[in-house]
Amino acid sequence: MRIGILTSGGDCPGINATIRGVCKTAISHYGMEVYGIRSGFRGLLDDDIVPLTEADMTGLLNLGGTILGTSREKPFKKRSNPALANDKPAILLDTIARRQLDCIVTIGGNGTQKTAAKLTAAGVNVVSIPKTIDNDVWGTDISFGFDSAVTIATDAIDRLHSTASAHQRVMVIEVMGHKAGWIALYSGMAGGGDIILLPEIPFDIHRIGDTIINRLKKGKPYSIVVVAEGIPTIGGKKAAQYIAEEIEYETGFETRETVLGYIQRGGSPTPYDRNLATRMGGHATELIATGQFGKMVSLRGATITSIPLAEVAGKLKLVTEDNDLLVQGRRMGICFG
Ligand code: F6P
């Protein structure tokens, strides 16, 4: 079999480990040929495709980014001018046929899963692997990239405690996550955040102010506030700036903000992400070898399995009130807004 592999959407640690898991298993275990499609789905539009060999896999396990490059190309997205037909799907299908690719492995987040489902509906054999630091892909408990981002964010939060205490300040740190609060919840709890704000949970700035003042009364004249980038703000302000200004106004505390940004997407994957990526990559190849297409590889509990793409596409996995880490945080007196 000849399989094409592409990486699409935001990059994250672990993508190269996934490419390695797919390729080494496909080539050495199943005797397949593997072709790398560059820059996400754009590589199928531009016929930018290169053969991948086992030799190309050397050094990938711990390498950040993606050797194939990525893009946010959405080939099935309708043109802004309805009068113009979208000829991208036809170009995709023509490239796949001309290159005689028997299956396409897509590695990506929500947008990629949506495109993978449409490609499946167009008659292409697709197996998809969830990838995102946001951990918001429906149907899998964890996506690789998430543990690495939480590790980076937690290290940053750890470092804020000493400077907050030294200056008796409130330190606000903004983490990524798009519309989901998973990184904020997991890094906020791991980093000892006193206040953790998620897009999924409405917050009241007066309650936040009371929490900070009550900590002062208990002899803790500083606080750590972890905010997800997707929380609602006013005037188009970024989350950290908005919350820091509101806190300073509400409490009179000196407040400073840090936006962690793309550092959460950089560098080498954690051992957990390397092994999750390897397991998912291998399972994708098993699905191909057994002719199970139109599926996304997923982690359910401790088990690697798969779920039909039709059940995943268009859905978001968000933090819910019954999440046990959130429930435990509330019981410990952590303020979630
Ligand atoms: O989906 C991953 C992510 O890092 C989000 O957390 C963030 O909001 C978004 O990508 C940033 O998008 P871009 O890389 O296009 O600036």
Tab-separated table of C-alpha atoms and ligand atoms in Angstrom:
chain	number	residue	atom	x	y	z
A	1	MET	CA	0.000	0.000	0.000
A	2	ARG	CA	1.062	3.643	-0.630
A	3	ILE	CA	0.062	5.983	2.152
A	4	GLY	CA	0.307	9.769	2.271
A	5	ILE	CA	0.753	11.569	5.594
A	6	LEU	CA	0.108	15.247	6.344
A	7	THR	CA	0.215	17.543	9.366
A	8	SER	CA	-2.286	20.384	9.532
A	9	GLY	CA	-3.223	23.251	11.877
A	10	GLY	CA	-1.223	24.641	14.821
A	11	ASP	CA	2.064	22.863	15.431
A	12	CYS	CA	2.905	21.234	18.764
A	13	PRO	CA	5.505	18.941	20.337
A	14	GLY	CA	4.877	15.319	19.357
A	15	ILE	CA	3.955	15.684	15.689
A	16	ASN	CA	7.299	14.326	14.520
A	17	ALA	CA	7.028	11.471	17.018
A	18	THR	CA	3.682	10.634	15.418
A	19	ILE	CA	5.133	10.751	11.895
A	20	ARG	CA	7.873	8.412	13.152
A	21	GLY	CA	5.311	6.039	14.728
A	22	VAL	CA	3.313	5.815	11.502
A	23	CYS	CA	6.269	5.520	9.151
A	24	LYS	CA	8.443	3.032	11.034
A	25	THR	CA	5.451	0.732	11.628
A	26	ALA	CA	4.115	1.077	8.069
A	27	ILE	CA	7.484	0.488	6.433
A	28	SER	CA	9.096	-2.163	8.633
A	29	HIS	CA	6.030	-3.994	9.992
A	30	TYR	CA	3.573	-3.768	7.113
A	31	GLY	CA	5.892	-3.245	4.105
A	32	MET	CA	4.027	-0.129	2.989
A	33	GLU	CA	5.394	2.884	1.076
A	34	VAL	CA	5.003	6.259	2.818
A	35	TYR	CA	4.845	9.702	1.201
A	36	GLY	CA	5.042	12.993	3.086
A	37	ILE	CA	2.559	15.658	2.004
A	38	ARG	CA	4.015	19.063	2.795
A	39	SER	CA	2.282	22.075	4.436
A	40	GLY	CA	-0.923	20.311	5.432
A	41	PHE	CA	-3.684	19.998	2.816
A	42	ARG	CA	-1.907	22.635	0.702
A	43	GLY	CA	0.593	19.919	-0.248
A	44	LEU	CA	-2.218	18.047	-2.024
A	45	LEU	CA	-3.222	21.207	-3.878
A	46	ASP	CA	0.370	21.952	-4.913
A	47	ASP	CA	1.372	18.292	-5.450
A	48	ASP	CA	4.184	18.960	-2.953
A	49	ILE	CA	4.841	15.356	-1.926
A	50	VAL	CA	8.092	13.603	-0.962
A	51	PRO	CA	8.879	9.912	-0.265
A	52	LEU	CA	9.658	9.119	3.378
A	53	THR	CA	12.079	6.365	4.365
A	54	GLU	CA	13.105	4.811	7.674
A	55	ALA	CA	16.326	6.844	7.451
A	56	ASP	CA	14.207	10.024	7.488
A	57	MET	CA	12.824	9.009	10.894
A	58	THR	CA	16.142	9.355	12.682
A	59	GLY	CA	16.057	12.072	15.373
A	60	LEU	CA	12.311	12.720	15.090
A	61	LEU	CA	11.142	11.266	18.420
A	62	ASN	CA	12.189	14.292	20.482
A	63	LEU	CA	12.084	16.955	17.755
A	64	GLY	CA	9.501	19.748	18.071
A	65	GLY	CA	7.535	21.169	15.151
A	66	THR	CA	6.840	19.061	12.029
A	67	ILE	CA	9.338	18.027	9.343
A	68	LEU	CA	6.452	18.180	6.811
A	69	GLY	CA	5.484	21.742	7.653
A	70	THR	CA	1.849	22.702	8.304
A	71	SER	CA	-0.838	25.169	7.248
A	72	ARG	CA	-4.415	26.029	8.133
A	73	GLU	CA	-5.611	25.278	4.561
A	74	LYS	CA	-9.311	24.268	4.560
A	75	PRO	CA	-9.857	23.000	0.988
A	76	PHE	CA	-13.582	22.334	1.400
A	77	LYS	CA	-14.321	25.822	2.736
A	78	LYS	CA	-16.705	27.670	0.429
A	79	ARG	CA	-15.264	30.681	-1.493
A	80	SER	CA	-16.259	34.081	-0.073
A	81	ASN	CA	-17.711	34.955	-3.480
A	82	PRO	CA	-20.501	32.371	-4.076
A	83	ALA	CA	-20.217	33.013	-7.811
A	84	LEU	CA	-16.765	31.408	-7.733
A	85	ALA	CA	-16.792	27.594	-7.651
A	86	ASN	CA	-14.406	25.945	-5.210
A	87	ASP	CA	-12.204	23.719	-7.390
A	88	LYS	CA	-9.878	22.714	-4.542
A	89	PRO	CA	-11.618	19.376	-3.732
A	90	ALA	CA	-11.250	18.264	-7.362
A	91	ILE	CA	-7.552	19.172	-7.302
A	92	LEU	CA	-7.095	17.194	-4.053
A	93	LEU	CA	-8.784	14.104	-5.500
A	94	ASP	CA	-6.801	14.380	-8.743
A	95	THR	CA	-3.476	14.553	-6.851
A	96	ILE	CA	-4.399	11.541	-4.696
A	97	ALA	CA	-5.395	9.515	-7.765
A	98	ARG	CA	-2.373	10.540	-9.854
A	99	ARG	CA	0.000	9.747	-6.983
A	100	GLN	CA	-1.866	6.434	-6.469
A	101	LEU	CA	-2.166	7.021	-2.729
A	102	ASP	CA	-4.274	4.236	-1.144
A	103	CYS	CA	-4.833	6.151	2.104
A	104	ILE	CA	-4.216	9.580	3.619
A	105	VAL	CA	-3.157	9.888	7.273
A	106	THR	CA	-4.124	13.303	8.626
A	107	ILE	CA	-2.583	14.633	11.857
A	108	GLY	CA	-4.411	17.665	13.211
A	109	GLY	CA	-6.947	19.370	15.478
A	110	ASN	CA	-10.631	20.161	15.048
A	111	GLY	CA	-10.322	21.814	11.638
A	112	THR	CA	-8.308	18.886	10.334
A	113	GLN	CA	-10.825	16.330	11.627
A	114	LYS	CA	-13.577	18.253	9.810
A	115	THR	CA	-11.603	18.209	6.544
A	116	ALA	CA	-10.729	14.529	7.061
A	117	ALA	CA	-14.451	13.721	7.406
A	118	LYS	CA	-15.210	15.604	4.169
A	119	LEU	CA	-12.365	13.854	2.364
A	120	THR	CA	-13.813	10.531	3.562
A	121	ALA	CA	-17.263	11.529	2.279
A	122	ALA	CA	-15.608	12.318	-1.074
A	123	GLY	CA	-14.525	8.661	-1.278
A	124	VAL	CA	-10.916	8.906	-0.037
A	125	ASN	CA	-9.520	6.358	2.454
A	126	VAL	CA	-8.573	8.478	5.495
A	127	VAL	CA	-7.255	7.656	8.959
A	128	SER	CA	-6.874	10.628	11.289
A	129	ILE	CA	-4.820	11.269	14.450
A	130	PRO	CA	-5.855	13.981	16.962
A	131	LYS	CA	-3.187	16.644	17.575
A	132	THR	CA	-3.525	19.828	19.579
A	133	ILE	CA	-2.175	21.481	22.697
A	134	ASP	CA	-5.783	22.592	23.395
A	135	ASN	CA	-6.989	19.032	24.107
A	136	ASP	CA	-10.401	20.042	22.681
A	137	VAL	CA	-10.788	17.305	20.041
A	138	TRP	CA	-13.976	15.338	20.692
A	139	GLY	CA	-13.764	11.545	21.067
A	140	THR	CA	-10.302	11.233	22.622
A	141	ASP	CA	-9.566	11.707	26.325
A	142	ILE	CA	-6.209	13.280	25.531
A	143	SER	CA	-4.542	14.613	22.359
A	144	PHE	CA	-0.762	14.571	22.142
A	145	GLY	CA	0.707	18.059	22.543
A	146	PHE	CA	-1.467	18.767	25.568
A	147	ASP	CA	0.877	17.251	28.181
A	148	SER	CA	3.831	19.164	26.713
A	149	ALA	CA	1.944	22.470	26.807
A	150	VAL	CA	0.764	21.845	30.394
A	151	THR	CA	4.355	21.035	31.406
A	152	ILE	CA	5.650	24.296	29.889
A	153	ALA	CA	2.819	26.364	31.414
A	154	THR	CA	3.227	24.737	34.842
A	155	ASP	CA	6.960	25.537	34.866
A	156	ALA	CA	6.117	29.161	34.053
A	157	ILE	CA	3.508	29.354	36.829
A	158	ASP	CA	5.957	27.800	39.324
A	159	ARG	CA	8.367	30.631	38.509
A	160	LEU	CA	5.784	33.317	39.204
A	161	HIS	CA	5.296	32.394	42.887
A	162	SER	CA	8.657	33.752	44.036
A	163	THR	CA	8.340	37.107	42.255
A	164	ALA	CA	4.695	37.522	43.354
A	165	SER	CA	5.713	36.872	46.960
A	166	ALA	CA	8.811	39.080	46.780
A	167	HIS	CA	6.852	42.095	45.483
A	168	GLN	CA	3.541	41.274	47.223
A	169	ARG	CA	1.862	41.439	43.813
A	170	VAL	CA	-0.873	39.650	41.906
A	171	MET	CA	0.646	37.848	38.894
A	172	VAL	CA	-1.708	37.005	36.021
A	173	ILE	CA	-0.582	34.457	33.401
A	174	GLU	CA	-2.479	33.814	30.163
A	175	VAL	CA	-2.244	30.332	28.630
A	176	MET	CA	-3.478	29.057	25.266
A	177	GLY	CA	-6.389	26.732	24.598
A	178	HIS	CA	-8.489	28.542	21.989
A	179	LYS	CA	-12.093	28.215	23.233
A	180	ALA	CA	-11.337	25.487	25.796
A	181	GLY	CA	-9.936	25.788	29.310
A	182	TRP	CA	-8.020	22.503	29.528
A	183	ILE	CA	-4.506	23.993	29.630
A	184	ALA	CA	-5.581	26.612	32.200
A	185	LEU	CA	-7.268	23.982	34.394
A	186	TYR	CA	-4.430	21.437	34.310
A	187	SER	CA	-1.527	23.904	34.550
A	188	GLY	CA	-3.360	26.105	37.049
A	189	MET	CA	-3.950	23.153	39.386
A	190	ALA	CA	-0.455	21.729	38.860
A	191	GLY	CA	1.138	25.165	39.347
A	192	GLY	CA	-0.775	26.041	42.495
A	193	GLY	CA	-2.900	28.797	41.003
A	194	ASP	CA	-5.114	30.609	43.521
A	195	ILE	CA	-7.565	31.766	40.850
A	196	ILE	CA	-8.132	29.864	37.577
A	197	LEU	CA	-10.403	31.301	34.885
A	198	LEU	CA	-11.793	29.095	32.103
A	199	PRO	CA	-13.936	30.085	29.079
A	200	GLU	CA	-16.452	27.433	30.170
A	201	ILE	CA	-17.099	29.021	33.565
A	202	PRO	CA	-18.489	32.581	33.934
A	203	PHE	CA	-16.500	34.761	36.348
A	204	ASP	CA	-17.347	37.735	38.571
A	205	ILE	CA	-14.516	40.229	39.083
A	206	HIS	CA	-15.891	41.139	42.535
A	207	ARG	CA	-15.578	37.502	43.646
A	208	ILE	CA	-12.027	37.451	42.259
A	209	GLY	CA	-11.231	40.623	44.206
A	210	ASP	CA	-12.701	39.159	47.413
A	211	THR	CA	-10.508	36.056	46.997
A	212	ILE	CA	-7.364	38.210	46.732
A	213	ILE	CA	-8.353	40.365	49.741
A	214	ASN	CA	-9.200	37.280	51.819
A	215	ARG	CA	-5.742	35.825	51.041
A	216	LEU	CA	-4.238	39.097	52.305
A	217	LYS	CA	-6.237	38.784	55.524
A	218	LYS	CA	-4.822	35.240	55.927
A	219	GLY	CA	-1.288	36.590	55.664
A	220	LYS	CA	-0.784	35.886	51.936
A	221	PRO	CA	-0.328	39.344	50.336
A	222	TYR	CA	0.092	37.919	46.810
A	223	SER	CA	-1.868	35.720	44.385
A	224	ILE	CA	-1.341	33.712	41.206
A	225	VAL	CA	-4.101	34.027	38.598
A	226	VAL	CA	-4.152	31.628	35.612
A	227	VAL	CA	-6.424	32.690	32.760
A	228	ALA	CA	-7.315	30.860	29.548
A	229	GLU	CA	-6.947	33.025	26.441
A	230	GLY	CA	-10.555	32.303	25.481
A	231	ILE	CA	-12.302	33.932	28.457
A	232	PRO	CA	-14.678	36.781	27.558
A	233	THR	CA	-13.137	40.276	27.822
A	234	ILE	CA	-14.296	43.794	27.017
A	235	GLY	CA	-12.969	46.113	24.307
A	236	GLY	CA	-11.107	43.357	22.482
A	237	LYS	CA	-8.466	43.215	25.213
A	238	LYS	CA	-6.392	40.058	25.616
A	239	ALA	CA	-7.400	37.977	28.616
A	240	ALA	CA	-4.390	38.671	30.863
A	241	GLN	CA	-4.397	42.414	30.234
A	242	TYR	CA	-8.134	42.651	30.898
A	243	ILE	CA	-8.059	40.622	34.123
A	244	ALA	CA	-4.917	42.366	35.440
A	245	GLU	CA	-6.462	45.813	34.923
A	246	GLU	CA	-9.732	44.748	36.540
A	247	ILE	CA	-7.949	43.225	39.567
A	248	GLU	CA	-5.758	46.295	40.103
A	249	TYR	CA	-8.842	48.524	39.919
A	250	GLU	CA	-10.898	46.238	42.184
A	251	THR	CA	-8.270	45.565	44.891
A	252	GLY	CA	-5.571	48.233	44.616
A	253	PHE	CA	-2.957	45.440	44.445
A	254	GLU	CA	0.029	45.954	42.124
A	255	THR	CA	-0.736	43.494	39.326
A	256	ARG	CA	1.416	42.301	36.422
A	257	GLU	CA	0.554	40.067	33.483
A	258	THR	CA	2.443	37.482	31.413
A	259	VAL	CA	1.188	36.039	28.090
A	260	LEU	CA	2.890	32.656	27.627
A	261	GLY	CA	1.834	32.388	23.963
A	262	TYR	CA	3.733	30.223	21.495
A	263	ILE	CA	6.274	29.002	24.022
A	264	GLN	CA	3.566	26.417	24.857
A	265	ARG	CA	3.852	25.022	21.319
A	266	GLY	CA	7.643	24.886	21.132
A	267	GLY	CA	10.404	22.503	21.956
A	268	SER	CA	10.677	18.805	22.600
A	269	PRO	CA	7.636	16.662	23.561
A	270	THR	CA	7.365	15.220	27.060
A	271	PRO	CA	7.965	11.465	27.435
A	272	TYR	CA	4.185	11.045	27.885
A	273	ASP	CA	3.493	12.803	24.573
A	274	ARG	CA	6.252	10.863	22.795
A	275	ASN	CA	4.721	7.552	23.842
A	276	LEU	CA	1.123	8.662	23.168
A	277	ALA	CA	2.193	9.850	19.707
A	278	THR	CA	4.007	6.564	19.069
A	279	ARG	CA	0.992	4.509	20.206
A	280	MET	CA	-1.444	6.550	18.095
A	281	GLY	CA	0.807	6.463	15.040
A	282	GLY	CA	1.133	2.707	15.280
A	283	HIS	CA	-2.613	2.230	15.708
A	284	ALA	CA	-3.292	4.370	12.635
A	285	THR	CA	-1.126	2.017	10.593
A	286	GLU	CA	-3.020	-0.995	12.026
A	287	LEU	CA	-6.339	0.568	10.935
A	288	ILE	CA	-4.926	1.024	7.413
A	289	ALA	CA	-3.605	-2.549	7.258
A	290	THR	CA	-7.037	-3.888	8.278
A	291	GLY	CA	-8.961	-1.617	5.919
A	292	GLN	CA	-10.658	0.457	8.630
A	293	PHE	CA	-10.950	3.931	7.092
A	294	GLY	CA	-12.958	7.042	7.970
A	295	LYS	CA	-11.807	6.786	11.577
A	296	MET	CA	-9.868	8.914	14.071
A	297	VAL	CA	-7.463	7.212	16.461
A	298	SER	CA	-8.404	7.969	20.084
A	299	LEU	CA	-7.353	7.361	23.682
A	300	ARG	CA	-10.181	6.098	25.921
A	301	GLY	CA	-8.937	5.558	29.473
A	302	ALA	CA	-5.705	3.588	29.065
A	303	THR	CA	-6.704	2.108	25.718
A	304	ILE	CA	-5.846	3.286	22.194
A	305	THR	CA	-8.888	2.747	19.977
A	306	SER	CA	-10.717	4.663	17.239
A	307	ILE	CA	-13.951	6.522	16.550
A	308	PRO	CA	-15.751	7.264	13.250
A	309	LEU	CA	-14.762	10.680	11.910
A	310	ALA	CA	-18.452	11.462	11.361
A	311	GLU	CA	-18.906	11.391	15.155
A	312	VAL	CA	-15.970	13.758	15.736
A	313	ALA	CA	-16.272	16.412	13.020
A	314	GLY	CA	-17.625	19.777	14.120
A	315	LYS	CA	-17.651	18.988	17.846
A	316	LEU	CA	-15.574	20.576	20.636
A	317	LYS	CA	-14.592	18.829	23.885
A	318	LEU	CA	-14.890	21.431	26.653
A	319	VAL	CA	-14.345	21.353	30.417
A	320	THR	CA	-17.578	20.464	32.250
A	321	GLU	CA	-18.606	21.245	35.836
A	322	ASP	CA	-18.308	17.565	36.848
A	323	ASN	CA	-14.636	17.363	35.833
A	324	ASP	CA	-12.980	15.764	38.849
A	325	LEU	CA	-9.929	18.061	38.836
A	326	LEU	CA	-12.249	21.091	38.805
A	327	VAL	CA	-14.431	19.618	41.563
A	328	GLN	CA	-11.352	18.918	43.696
A	329	GLY	CA	-10.044	22.444	43.102
A	330	ARG	CA	-13.310	23.948	44.273
A	331	ARG	CA	-13.219	21.735	47.406
A	332	MET	CA	-9.718	23.104	48.156
A	333	GLY	CA	-10.961	26.701	47.974
A	334	ILE	CA	-9.457	27.577	44.594
A	335	CYS	CA	-11.490	30.327	42.916
A	336	PHE	CA	-12.756	29.508	39.396
A	337	GLY	CA	-14.395	32.908	39.012
B	1	F6P	O1	-4.829	25.393	18.421
B	1	F6P	C1	-3.590	25.658	18.996
B	1	F6P	C2	-3.426	27.146	19.204
B	1	F6P	O2	-2.172	27.378	19.764
B	1	F6P	C3	-4.486	27.757	20.103
B	1	F6P	O3	-4.280	27.464	21.475
B	1	F6P	C4	-4.305	29.214	19.753
B	1	F6P	O4	-5.442	29.996	20.084
B	1	F6P	C5	-4.116	29.120	18.233
B	1	F6P	O5	-3.518	27.847	17.984
B	1	F6P	C6	-3.212	30.193	17.655
B	1	F6P	O6	-3.324	30.081	16.231
B	1	F6P	P1	-2.114	30.532	15.268
B	1	F6P	O7	-1.003	29.550	15.453
B	1	F6P	O8	-2.714	30.445	13.893
B	1	F6P	O9	-1.726	31.933	15.686
